[in-house]
Amino acid sequence: MGTWVNSAEILGSDLPLELTGTGNRRAVLMAALRDAVRSGRLAPGARLPPYRSLAADLGLARNTVADAYAELVAEGWLAARQGSGTRVAERAAPVTPVHRPRTPEPAARPLHDLVQGRPDPSAFPRTAWLASARRALAAAPDDAFGPGDPHGRPELRRALAGYLARVRGVRAGPERIVLCSGAAHALRLLAQVVGGPWAVEEYGLPFHRGLLASHGVGTRPLAVDADGALVDGLTRRDRAVLLTPAHQFPTGGPLHAARRAAVVDWARATGGLVVEDDYDGEFRYDRQPVGAVQGLDPEHVVLLGSVSKSLSPTLRIGWLVLPQRLVGPVVAAKGDREQWSSATEQLTLADFVESGAYDRQVRRMRQRHRRRRDQLVAALARRAPHVRVTGIAAGLHAVLELPPGTERPVVRAAARQGLAVEGLGDYLHPRAERAPHAGGAGAPVRDGLVVGYATPSEAGYPEALEALCRVLPAAGPCAAATPHPAAAASRSAAVPTPAPVSPPPPAAP
């Protein structure tokens, strides 16, 4: 017989079976089935289609397929039982490995995760969230299950307007709030609407700078000190400035009151926009609440917020509180259909806020994070009193100052011990000024570690702190000769007392 070629999909098994070869059709079919078993496409115990079905699919005579099945049963490749059909024998020949291109193995998870910005997922308030979800779904109007509104659900915008006015001193009604999927989405929308260039703090998230650059918005750095960004460096050419006024990220500390006023004056004089990233404005421990800059001038400041730190980043719910002139353009940039945040999750969050469950969750997490912060300070006082810790009056992370030239070696040593932690230099703007020091010209202005204390479990956190202390550089000769101070004394010396600040301004009537 000549060469015979046919191919078909075995019904019910999703197994491509290609019949190619010279000889009778029964032999070609048997060879194809043996190859399917060897390659693993037909696993031991897999059920084959009835011979009538396979014959129809392949265009073969029924007797041809029945004879092939019977012979493979006799050879031990297949097994047939009354009432259970024909299956691949459990003791069929060993599978020949299928050669596929090797893919990189996923990186092993660290033993201890002290990377900033990752709340402990076990802290999510499942019971309270479920109760809000049930109430929200029961009360949801029919239009909640239709095409979405790019503004976001009105129920959540109303709830957020009241909450932000009460807690953050924000002055805006629901009509000024546009919901989005988080701070990154908010920045994308603003980049499209506002254009560039933008000024940014010299220390900040590289991801945010890259996101702006991907939308054609260049950034230039503003120097940062203990009082936040030096906003006197702003110019008329800057279209916007991105700030973290409540707690400068990642160095810590609120933007000084005089600089808050100065940045608002700049925006009024130039028509520029202040973009306020309120990434952890709710988590303060050692000072009075600092109101949002937005409260000083709602027409020149945009406030960005989300639930990624207070609840979970997986919810993908954030918001922009906008000047009136930007609401329409931002909604237009977002599109005609809501594609980013689930309407049912928005309704659930609205109930969660209005029922008081969100306030309770924030208070609970604030207490938890403060305990974590205190454990970190105490561990450093015991094990590394020569290391100064800063930026801990608020937020979910601290900065550990290191001797010049030691940052990268410490980060590498931590990785070797299974400890995930980041260097302060990872957050420095590439165009920020650099100063030579003992580490050589071109080294970062400051050496340090950015230590997140929110992620580890309660049981694993003490061990994570021990691992951190093990990789810190030893004290110099002078520091080593100094007796270890008590934890409280170390803490008071390491954390300067901030100047008094005013509480948030009241909401507009």
Coordinates of C-alpha atoms in Angstrom, one line a residue:
M1 CA 0.0 0.0 0.0
G2 CA 1.1 3.6 -0.5
T3 CA 1.8 6.3 2.0
W4 CA -1.4 7.2 4.0
V5 CA -1.8 10.4 5.8
N6 CA -4.8 11.4 8.0
S7 CA -5.2 13.3 11.3
A8 CA -8.1 13.8 13.6
E9 CA -8.9 14.9 17.2
I10 CA -10.0 12.0 19.4
L11 CA -13.4 13.0 20.6
G12 CA -13.7 13.4 24.4
S13 CA -9.9 13.2 25.0
D14 CA -8.5 16.3 23.2
L15 CA -5.6 14.1 21.9
P16 CA -4.3 15.0 18.4
L17 CA -3.6 11.7 16.7
E18 CA -1.7 11.9 13.4
L19 CA -1.7 8.8 11.2
T20 CA 1.2 8.9 8.8
G21 CA 3.2 6.0 7.3
T22 CA 3.4 3.3 4.8
G23 CA 1.6 0.0 5.3
N24 CA -1.8 -1.2 6.3
R25 CA -4.1 1.2 8.2
R26 CA -4.3 -1.0 11.3
A27 CA -0.5 -1.0 11.7
V28 CA -0.3 2.7 11.2
L29 CA -3.0 3.3 13.8
M30 CA -1.3 1.0 16.3
A31 CA 2.0 2.8 15.8
A32 CA 0.3 6.2 16.5
L33 CA -1.4 4.9 19.7
R34 CA 1.9 3.4 21.0
D35 CA 3.6 6.8 20.3
A36 CA 0.8 8.6 22.2
V37 CA 1.4 6.3 25.2
R38 CA 5.2 6.7 25.1
S39 CA 5.1 10.5 24.9
G40 CA 2.6 10.8 27.8
R41 CA -0.2 12.2 25.7
L42 CA -2.1 9.1 26.7
A43 CA -1.4 8.6 30.4
P44 CA -1.9 5.3 32.3
G45 CA -5.5 4.8 33.0
A46 CA -6.7 7.3 30.3
R47 CA -9.9 6.2 28.6
L48 CA -9.9 5.8 24.8
P49 CA -12.9 6.6 22.7
P50 CA -15.2 3.7 21.7
Y51 CA -13.8 2.1 18.5
R52 CA -16.9 3.1 16.6
S53 CA -16.3 6.8 17.4
L54 CA -12.6 6.7 16.6
A55 CA -13.3 4.8 13.3
A56 CA -15.8 7.6 12.3
D57 CA -13.3 10.3 13.3
L58 CA -10.4 8.8 11.4
G59 CA -12.4 7.6 8.4
L60 CA -11.5 3.9 9.1
A61 CA -13.4 0.7 9.0
R62 CA -14.8 -0.3 12.5
N63 CA -13.0 -3.7 12.2
T64 CA -9.7 -1.9 11.6
V65 CA -9.9 0.1 14.8
A66 CA -11.4 -2.9 16.8
D67 CA -8.5 -5.1 15.6
A68 CA -5.9 -2.5 16.5
Y69 CA -7.4 -2.1 20.1
A70 CA -7.5 -5.9 20.5
E71 CA -3.8 -6.4 19.5
L72 CA -2.6 -3.5 21.7
V73 CA -4.5 -5.1 24.6
A74 CA -2.7 -8.4 23.8
E75 CA 0.6 -6.6 23.8
G76 CA -0.1 -5.0 27.1
W77 CA -0.4 -1.4 25.9
L78 CA -4.1 -1.2 26.5
A79 CA -6.6 -2.8 29.0
A80 CA -10.2 -3.6 28.3
R81 CA -12.9 -4.4 30.8
Q82 CA -16.6 -5.1 30.4
G83 CA -18.5 -1.9 31.1
S84 CA -15.5 0.4 31.5
G85 CA -14.3 0.6 27.9
T86 CA -10.7 0.5 26.7
R87 CA -8.0 2.3 28.7
V88 CA -4.3 2.7 28.7
A89 CA -2.8 -0.1 30.7
E90 CA -1.4 1.0 34.1
R91 CA 1.8 -1.0 33.5
A92 CA 2.3 0.4 30.0
A93 CA 5.8 1.0 28.7
P94 CA 7.7 3.8 30.5
V95 CA 7.0 7.2 29.1
T96 CA 9.6 8.7 26.9
P97 CA 10.2 12.3 28.1
V98 CA 8.9 14.9 25.7
H99 CA 11.7 17.4 24.9
R100 CA 10.5 20.9 25.4
P101 CA 12.4 24.1 25.6
R102 CA 13.5 24.7 29.2
T103 CA 11.8 27.6 31.0
P104 CA 13.5 29.4 33.8
E105 CA 12.5 28.1 37.2
P106 CA 10.6 30.6 39.4
A107 CA 12.8 32.3 42.0
A108 CA 12.6 30.7 45.4
R109 CA 10.4 32.6 47.9
P110 CA 12.5 34.3 50.6
L111 CA 12.3 32.8 54.1
H112 CA 11.7 36.3 55.4
D113 CA 10.0 39.1 53.5
L114 CA 10.8 42.6 54.8
V115 CA 10.1 44.4 51.5
Q116 CA 8.0 47.5 52.0
G117 CA 4.5 48.0 50.8
R118 CA 3.1 44.5 51.3
P119 CA 0.5 44.1 54.1
D120 CA 0.2 40.7 55.7
P121 CA -2.6 39.0 53.7
S122 CA -3.7 37.1 56.7
A123 CA -4.9 40.4 58.2
F124 CA -7.7 40.8 55.7
P125 CA -11.0 41.2 57.5
R126 CA -12.8 38.3 55.8
T127 CA -15.8 38.1 58.1
A128 CA -16.6 41.8 58.1
W129 CA -16.0 42.0 54.3
L130 CA -18.3 39.0 53.7
A131 CA -21.0 40.7 55.8
S132 CA -20.6 43.9 53.7
A133 CA -20.7 41.9 50.5
R134 CA -24.0 40.2 51.4
R135 CA -25.6 43.5 52.4
A136 CA -24.3 45.3 49.3
L137 CA -25.5 42.6 46.9
A138 CA -28.9 42.4 48.6
A139 CA -29.4 46.2 48.3
A140 CA -27.7 46.7 44.9
P141 CA -29.8 48.4 42.2
D142 CA -30.2 46.6 38.9
D143 CA -27.9 49.0 37.0
A144 CA -25.0 47.7 39.1
F145 CA -25.0 44.6 37.0
G146 CA -25.0 46.4 33.7
P147 CA -22.3 48.4 31.8
G148 CA -20.2 50.4 34.3
D149 CA -19.9 54.1 34.7
P150 CA -16.4 55.4 34.3
H151 CA -16.9 57.7 37.3
G152 CA -17.3 54.6 39.5
R153 CA -20.3 53.6 41.6
P154 CA -22.0 56.6 43.2
E155 CA -22.5 54.7 46.4
L156 CA -18.7 54.4 46.9
R157 CA -18.0 57.9 45.8
R158 CA -20.5 59.2 48.4
A159 CA -19.0 57.0 51.1
L160 CA -15.4 58.1 50.3
A161 CA -16.4 61.8 50.2
G162 CA -17.6 61.6 53.8
Y163 CA -14.7 59.5 55.0
L164 CA -12.0 61.5 53.4
A165 CA -13.5 64.8 54.7
R166 CA -13.7 63.4 58.2
V167 CA -10.3 61.6 58.4
R168 CA -8.0 63.4 55.9
G169 CA -9.5 66.9 55.8
V170 CA -10.3 66.6 52.1
R171 CA -12.7 69.1 50.6
A172 CA -14.7 67.6 47.7
G173 CA -18.1 66.2 47.0
P174 CA -18.8 62.8 45.3
E175 CA -18.9 64.5 41.9
R176 CA -15.1 65.3 42.2
I177 CA -14.2 61.7 42.9
V178 CA -13.3 59.3 40.1
L179 CA -12.7 55.6 41.0
C180 CA -9.8 53.7 39.5
S181 CA -7.9 50.5 40.1
G182 CA -5.1 52.0 42.2
A183 CA -2.4 54.6 42.3
A184 CA -0.7 53.3 39.2
H185 CA -3.9 53.6 37.2
A186 CA -4.5 57.1 38.6
L187 CA -1.0 58.2 37.4
R188 CA -1.6 56.8 33.9
L189 CA -4.8 58.8 33.6
L190 CA -3.2 62.0 34.9
A191 CA -0.2 61.5 32.6
Q192 CA -2.6 61.3 29.6
V193 CA -4.6 64.4 30.7
V194 CA -1.9 66.7 32.1
G195 CA 1.2 65.9 30.0
G196 CA 4.7 66.6 31.2
P197 CA 7.3 67.3 32.4
W198 CA 6.7 66.5 36.1
A199 CA 8.9 67.2 39.2
V200 CA 9.1 64.3 41.6
E201 CA 10.8 63.7 44.9
E202 CA 14.4 62.4 44.4
Y203 CA 13.5 59.3 46.5
G204 CA 10.4 57.5 45.3
L205 CA 9.0 54.5 43.5
P206 CA 10.9 53.7 40.3
F207 CA 7.8 52.0 39.1
H208 CA 5.9 55.4 39.2
R209 CA 8.7 57.2 37.3
G210 CA 8.8 54.4 34.7
L211 CA 5.0 54.5 34.3
L212 CA 5.1 58.2 33.7
A213 CA 7.9 57.8 31.2
S214 CA 5.9 55.2 29.3
H215 CA 3.3 57.8 28.7
G216 CA 5.8 60.4 27.5
V217 CA 6.1 62.3 30.7
G218 CA 9.6 63.0 31.8
T219 CA 10.5 63.6 35.4
R220 CA 13.2 65.6 37.2
P221 CA 14.1 65.2 40.9
L222 CA 13.5 67.5 43.8
A223 CA 15.9 67.2 46.7
V224 CA 14.5 65.8 49.9
D225 CA 15.5 66.5 53.5
A226 CA 14.0 65.8 57.0
D227 CA 11.1 68.3 56.1
G228 CA 10.2 66.6 52.9
A229 CA 10.7 67.8 49.3
L230 CA 12.4 71.1 48.7
V231 CA 9.6 72.6 46.7
D232 CA 11.4 75.9 46.1
G233 CA 13.1 74.0 43.2
L234 CA 9.8 74.0 41.2
T235 CA 9.7 76.0 38.0
R236 CA 7.1 77.3 35.6
R237 CA 8.1 74.6 33.1
D238 CA 6.9 71.9 35.4
R239 CA 3.3 70.8 34.6
A240 CA 2.9 68.9 37.8
V241 CA 4.7 67.8 40.9
L242 CA 4.2 64.4 42.5
L243 CA 4.6 64.4 46.3
T244 CA 4.0 62.2 49.3
P245 CA 3.3 64.9 51.9
A246 CA 1.9 62.8 54.7
H247 CA 5.0 60.6 55.0
Q248 CA 7.7 61.1 52.4
F249 CA 8.3 57.8 50.6
P250 CA 10.5 56.1 51.5
T251 CA 12.7 58.4 53.8
G252 CA 9.8 59.4 56.1
G253 CA 8.6 62.6 57.7
P254 CA 5.7 64.9 56.7
L255 CA 6.1 67.8 54.3
H256 CA 6.7 70.9 56.5
A257 CA 3.8 73.4 56.8
A258 CA 5.7 76.2 55.1
R259 CA 6.5 73.9 52.1
R260 CA 2.8 72.9 51.9
A261 CA 1.9 76.5 51.6
A262 CA 4.7 77.2 49.1
V263 CA 3.7 74.3 46.8
V264 CA 0.1 75.5 46.7
D265 CA 1.4 79.1 45.9
W266 CA 3.5 77.6 43.1
A267 CA 0.5 75.8 41.6
R268 CA -1.7 79.0 41.8
A269 CA 1.0 81.2 40.2
T270 CA 1.9 78.8 37.4
G271 CA -1.3 76.8 36.7
G272 CA 0.7 73.7 37.7
L273 CA -0.9 70.7 39.4
V274 CA 0.1 69.2 42.8
V275 CA -0.4 65.4 42.7
E276 CA -0.7 64.2 46.3
D277 CA 0.0 60.4 46.8
D278 CA -1.7 59.6 50.1
Y279 CA -0.3 56.1 50.1
D280 CA -0.4 55.5 53.9
G281 CA -1.9 58.7 55.3
E282 CA -4.0 56.7 57.8
F283 CA -1.1 55.0 59.6
R284 CA 0.4 57.5 62.1
Y285 CA 1.8 56.5 65.5
D286 CA 3.8 59.3 67.3
R287 CA 2.2 62.5 66.1
Q288 CA -1.1 64.2 65.5
P289 CA -2.8 63.5 62.1
V290 CA -1.6 65.6 59.2
G291 CA -4.3 66.8 56.9
A292 CA -4.1 66.4 53.2
V293 CA -2.6 69.2 51.1
Q294 CA -5.7 68.9 49.0
G295 CA -7.7 70.7 51.8
L296 CA -5.6 73.8 51.2
D297 CA -6.7 74.2 47.6
P298 CA -9.0 71.7 46.0
E299 CA -8.7 73.4 42.6
H300 CA -4.9 72.9 42.3
V301 CA -4.3 69.6 44.1
V302 CA -5.2 66.0 43.1
L303 CA -5.3 63.5 45.9
L304 CA -4.6 59.8 45.1
G305 CA -5.7 57.0 47.4
S306 CA -6.4 53.3 47.5
V307 CA -7.1 50.4 49.8
S308 CA -3.9 48.5 49.0
K309 CA -2.3 49.2 52.4
S310 CA -5.4 49.2 54.6
L311 CA -7.2 46.2 53.1
S312 CA -5.5 44.4 50.2
P313 CA -3.8 45.3 46.9
T314 CA -5.9 42.5 45.2
L315 CA -9.1 44.6 45.5
R316 CA -7.8 47.0 42.9
I317 CA -9.8 49.9 44.1
G318 CA -8.4 53.4 44.2
W319 CA -9.6 57.0 43.7
L320 CA -8.7 60.4 42.5
V321 CA -10.1 63.5 44.2
L322 CA -9.9 66.0 41.3
P323 CA -10.2 69.7 40.6
Q324 CA -13.5 70.3 38.9
R325 CA -11.8 71.2 35.6
L326 CA -10.1 67.8 35.4
V327 CA -13.1 65.5 36.1
G328 CA -14.3 65.4 32.5
P329 CA -10.9 64.9 30.9
V330 CA -10.0 62.1 33.3
V331 CA -13.3 60.3 32.8
A332 CA -12.8 60.7 29.0
A333 CA -9.3 59.2 29.3
K334 CA -10.7 56.4 31.3
G335 CA -13.1 55.4 28.6
D336 CA -16.9 54.8 28.1
R337 CA -17.0 51.6 30.0
E338 CA -15.8 50.7 33.5
Q339 CA -13.1 48.1 32.9
W340 CA -10.9 48.3 36.0
S341 CA -12.8 47.9 39.3
S342 CA -15.6 45.4 39.9
A343 CA -18.9 47.1 40.6
T344 CA -19.8 44.5 43.2
E345 CA -16.5 45.2 45.1
Q346 CA -17.1 48.9 44.9
L347 CA -20.5 48.4 46.5
T348 CA -19.0 46.2 49.1
L349 CA -16.4 48.8 50.0
A350 CA -19.1 51.4 50.2
D351 CA -21.0 49.4 52.8
F352 CA -17.7 48.6 54.5
V353 CA -16.9 52.3 54.9
E354 CA -20.4 53.4 55.9
S355 CA -20.9 50.6 58.4
G356 CA -17.8 51.7 60.3
A357 CA -16.0 48.4 59.5
Y358 CA -13.3 50.3 57.6
D359 CA -12.5 52.6 60.6
R360 CA -12.3 49.5 62.8
Q361 CA -9.9 47.8 60.3
V362 CA -7.7 50.9 60.1
R363 CA -7.5 51.2 63.9
R364 CA -6.7 47.5 64.2
M365 CA -4.0 47.6 61.6
R366 CA -2.6 50.9 63.1
Q367 CA -2.2 49.1 66.4
R368 CA -0.7 46.0 64.8
H369 CA 1.8 48.0 62.7
R370 CA 2.8 50.2 65.7
R371 CA 3.6 47.0 67.6
R372 CA 5.7 45.8 64.7
R373 CA 7.5 49.1 64.5
D374 CA 8.2 48.9 68.2
Q375 CA 9.6 45.4 67.9
L376 CA 11.9 46.5 65.1
V377 CA 13.2 49.4 67.2
A378 CA 13.7 47.2 70.3
A379 CA 15.5 44.5 68.2
L380 CA 17.9 47.1 66.8
A381 CA 18.5 48.6 70.3
R382 CA 19.5 45.1 71.5
R383 CA 21.5 43.8 68.6
A384 CA 22.6 46.8 66.6
P385 CA 22.4 50.0 68.7
H386 CA 24.8 51.7 66.3
V387 CA 22.3 51.6 63.5
R388 CA 20.0 54.7 63.4
V389 CA 16.4 54.0 62.4
T390 CA 14.3 56.9 60.9
G391 CA 11.0 57.6 59.3
I392 CA 9.0 55.5 61.8
A393 CA 6.5 58.0 63.1
A394 CA 4.1 56.7 60.4
G395 CA 3.7 54.2 57.6
L396 CA 4.5 50.5 57.2
H397 CA 8.3 50.7 56.8
A398 CA 11.4 52.3 58.3
V399 CA 14.8 53.4 57.0
L400 CA 18.0 52.0 58.6
E401 CA 20.9 54.3 58.0
L402 CA 24.1 52.4 57.1
P403 CA 27.8 53.5 56.9
P404 CA 28.8 54.7 53.4
G405 CA 29.6 52.0 50.9
T406 CA 27.8 49.2 52.9
E407 CA 24.3 49.2 51.4
R408 CA 24.8 46.8 48.5
P409 CA 26.9 44.3 50.4
V410 CA 24.3 44.2 53.2
V411 CA 21.5 43.6 50.6
R412 CA 23.5 40.8 49.0
A413 CA 24.2 39.2 52.4
A414 CA 20.5 39.4 53.3
A415 CA 19.6 37.6 50.0
R416 CA 22.1 34.8 50.8
Q417 CA 20.3 34.2 54.1
G418 CA 16.8 34.2 52.5
L419 CA 15.9 37.7 53.7
A420 CA 14.2 40.0 51.2
V421 CA 15.0 43.6 51.9
E422 CA 15.7 46.6 49.7
G423 CA 18.4 49.3 49.7
L424 CA 17.6 53.0 49.9
G425 CA 19.5 53.6 46.7
D426 CA 17.0 51.5 44.8
Y427 CA 14.6 54.4 45.2
L428 CA 16.9 57.2 44.2
H429 CA 16.0 59.1 41.0
P430 CA 18.7 58.4 38.3
R431 CA 19.2 62.1 37.8
A432 CA 19.5 62.9 41.5
E433 CA 22.8 64.5 42.6
R434 CA 25.4 62.0 43.8
A435 CA 28.3 62.7 46.1
P436 CA 31.6 60.8 46.4
H437 CA 32.4 59.2 49.7
A438 CA 34.4 56.2 51.0
G439 CA 32.5 53.9 48.7
G440 CA 33.8 55.8 45.6
A441 CA 32.6 58.5 43.3
G442 CA 29.1 58.1 42.1
A443 CA 27.8 56.3 45.1
P444 CA 24.3 57.2 46.4
V445 CA 23.9 60.2 48.6
R446 CA 22.8 58.0 51.5
D447 CA 23.3 54.3 52.3
G448 CA 20.5 52.5 54.0
L449 CA 17.9 49.8 54.1
V450 CA 14.1 50.2 53.5
V451 CA 12.6 47.7 55.9
G452 CA 8.9 46.9 55.6
Y453 CA 7.4 45.4 58.8
A454 CA 3.9 44.7 57.7
T455 CA 4.2 41.5 55.6
P456 CA 5.6 38.7 57.9
S457 CA 3.2 36.6 60.0
E458 CA 3.0 37.2 63.7
A459 CA 4.9 34.0 64.4
G460 CA 7.5 34.7 61.7
Y461 CA 8.3 38.3 62.5
P462 CA 10.7 37.9 65.4
E463 CA 12.8 35.5 63.3
A464 CA 12.8 37.9 60.4
L465 CA 14.1 40.6 62.8
E466 CA 16.9 38.3 64.0
A467 CA 17.9 37.6 60.4
L468 CA 17.9 41.3 59.7
C469 CA 20.2 42.0 62.7
R470 CA 22.6 39.3 61.6
V471 CA 23.4 41.0 58.3
L472 CA 23.8 44.5 59.6
P473 CA 27.4 45.9 59.5
A474 CA 29.3 45.8 62.8
A475 CA 29.8 49.0 64.8
G476 CA 33.0 51.0 64.3
P477 CA 35.6 51.1 67.0
C478 CA 34.1 54.1 68.9
A479 CA 30.5 52.8 68.7
A480 CA 31.6 49.3 69.8
A481 CA 33.1 50.7 73.0
T482 CA 29.9 52.4 74.0
P483 CA 27.6 50.3 76.3
H484 CA 24.4 49.2 74.8
P485 CA 21.6 51.6 75.8
A486 CA 18.1 50.5 76.7
A487 CA 15.6 50.1 74.0
A488 CA 13.6 53.1 75.1
A489 CA 16.7 55.4 75.2
S490 CA 17.8 54.1 71.8
R491 CA 14.4 54.8 70.4
S492 CA 14.2 58.4 71.7
A493 CA 17.7 59.1 70.4
A494 CA 17.0 57.6 67.0
V495 CA 13.6 59.2 66.3
P496 CA 13.6 63.0 66.5
T497 CA 10.5 64.5 67.9
P498 CA 8.5 66.2 65.1
A499 CA 7.3 69.7 65.3
P500 CA 3.7 70.1 66.3
V501 CA 1.3 70.0 63.4
S502 CA -2.3 71.0 63.0
P503 CA -5.1 68.5 62.7
P504 CA -6.9 68.1 59.4
P505 CA -9.0 71.1 58.4
P506 CA -12.7 70.6 58.6
A507 CA -14.6 69.5 55.5
A508 CA -16.3 72.3 53.5
P509 CA -19.9 72.7 54.4

